[in-house]
């Protein structure tokens, strides 16, 4: 090893490979059969269960947990996958602490919910290890649907459409399908190439033809898609990144957190991935947390996450904040960057302290930095002629856009929470509506 | 601190907790460990006739059922009586009794239905210094096929006859252990009393198949691809055992016959319940086999604390205290009305009460916005199912309607306390007393 956490600048190999391997191992190791039995035992099988209500894909959680408890995790997986074909990924990345597990009545009873997420992973892992995806296609309908974007929304939509007997042309701008599952989630949440394995498993249903390197505005046009297919679904995510709009944002060492995470996810040798000695992450969402924690795990000496409002206003959950703190990330709230300082390479970031409305208080401080990761939100890329609302494609409850024959869902559309699980719900529901509309029912 | 010393048919022990005749009392080593752990007495595992020892299966002897978190609720066994030689057992009993004179040692016996055989074994046991004998008329498997165990216990005439032989050939206190695998437990108890037995102990195990292996299509435990019924015990059998104890305790023909209570006793509270129903002491097996001998310390401390709290100085103060409260259905007060009440502060909104009531009972619980569950007094029959399925203790309770209140379900005005009707006075009873048919405004 040539470098250490204290080596100045942005360099690779700050930690020996065994330490890196350990740092990026599964955040929550899977439950074994005994642990799953004990965890499943705690479910009360609530009537009209609040957890199910809190799940954006409305999985029948009490039923799948009972199926685990009675020794049929494969049946449990079917219960999950019927509603959420990406149930395996959602089991890993869902912020369960603000969804199903927050609603669990055990929270009221003793402040300790049933481990729904980990039980879901136990069920889906069991089924996925046993073989191909279990759904069969209906008789061919002769209809073809274009699905743009092979992220969670597009994949859920494509699978459901294929199941109903439609042919799906699936397009994605990146070299690999999976969207943020593949490029945008902290790697310790989805180890061993799970995102890619899940996509391959899902595509096993057949009838989905994938074209990569194809995006709206480059090789695809909305008009052309509408003309060539019976319906179009857009699950194109948020391609743009918000700017800091301050001096020094162009200095070397300043980059988007999403790119940092994507590089990390695609790296096959973490010891070759450069990271700063002193890293400043700006933002308060999941991307900010994922970037900050991973910078620390790569061996940065100091990682500071700075957010312009109070902790409670952070889009990242309390659980995620605590995770970051536990990994050694320092979180500073109520501060906004004023200027990034440096000659060619970033050297420091000047901050204003801010009030609850993110307005400068007049006081401030400076953090030394050799790497700055921006995570202040993403924005919609090319949405062609579609009507937008609040910077997202406006959709109805079943995903219809302002243009007939075009549906949309996931992060690019209104009504989601920028979560994998809401994207899956969008894609699934749009597919059902497309199917109903194509079959004239 | 309460005095736990117990005198059961003249056999004294420092506490009422005995280990039942079973694997935990099969040999000196175990019994010494039990006494060191604090058990008040043991019933030594059943001895048979002299001669070639009993042969047990060498495959699994036990089957089980489990509750939440694999808590063992019921255990089933196909083990026979002791498979060690009579002589060795007798020597060990003598040695242990010498070393623990303050503890009770009762010896369980099972020999063929022949007077000579009983005379011989009693003679042998009398040399050990043991405090008494227990006649094993209960084992429902294996030995029953050879005309012993429950095969005897199911025939009251045999029970009476053998109890008579035992009293004729021995001065030792004699306990008859009863099988529950019989239509009316009072019959063998009466027979035991007629035969001169000093006490009965119950229950022995219940015939059972605990599980079926669905791959092999065979009952478990499996012995080379075959299974047989076993004897069931453990927490699951406690309600059955307590009813049988109460039946004997309150029957005029057996009233006053000392009872040693057995059947799923796991905690001090279980023991207190058996004793309240009339058991003079208790015998424990499955709990010890599940958790080891040390549990007796919880039983001792728990019973002492409860007795102190209640002001009971000795166990005699509460033995049989609940017996007079056990009655027949026809004597229950039909004018007594309660209604379920849900404590919304304790409610965790799981909705199990609602599902149970709406799907399987009387549609007497309303589910309001925000998962607020309330009882409809005009529908509630006070069945108690909601209380039983609620995961939170004391969240749902039963409120007793006071005299003068109106039951919204029936329109009946609750009468004064002494103006009650049982089925025997009820107007709907064709055989009832017409003079007692008082209108309640129904």
Short mmCIF file of C-alpha atoms in Angstrom, two decimals, chain A residues 34 38 41 43-50 105-106 108-109, chain B residues 67-70 347-352 354-355 367 371 391:
data_model
loop_
_atom_site.label_atom_id
_atom_site.label_comp_id
_atom_site.label_asym_id
_atom_site.label_seq_id
_atom_site.Cartn_x
_atom_site.Cartn_y
_atom_site.Cartn_z
CA UNK A 34 -33.39 -19.81 12.44
CA UNK A 38 -37.56 -16.07 15.34
CA UNK A 41 -42.68 -15.30 15.11
CA UNK A 43 -45.63 -10.77 13.59
CA UNK A 44 -49.16 -10.40 15.00
CA UNK A 45 -50.88 -10.99 11.63
CA UNK A 46 -52.72 -7.70 12.07
CA UNK A 47 -56.11 -7.12 10.54
CA UNK A 48 -55.87 -4.75 7.54
CA UNK A 49 -52.26 -4.39 8.56
CA UNK A 50 -50.75 -0.91 8.90
CA UNK A 105 -47.81 -2.18 15.68
CA UNK A 106 -44.81 -3.56 17.56
CA UNK A 108 -46.44 0.99 19.64
CA UNK A 109 -46.08 -2.13 21.73
CA UNK B 67 -45.18 -22.42 20.46
CA UNK B 68 -43.71 -19.03 19.65
CA UNK B 69 -39.91 -18.90 19.58
CA UNK B 70 -39.82 -22.71 19.72
CA UNK B 347 -54.20 -0.55 22.26
CA UNK B 348 -51.48 -1.02 19.63
CA UNK B 349 -54.06 -1.11 16.82
CA UNK B 350 -53.27 -4.59 15.52
CA UNK B 351 -56.96 -5.28 14.92
CA UNK B 352 -56.86 -8.90 16.02
CA UNK B 354 -61.75 -6.94 15.31
CA UNK B 355 -60.85 -9.81 12.97
CA UNK B 367 -63.15 -0.29 13.57
CA UNK B 371 -57.79 2.16 13.56
CA UNK B 391 -51.45 -9.42 22.29
#
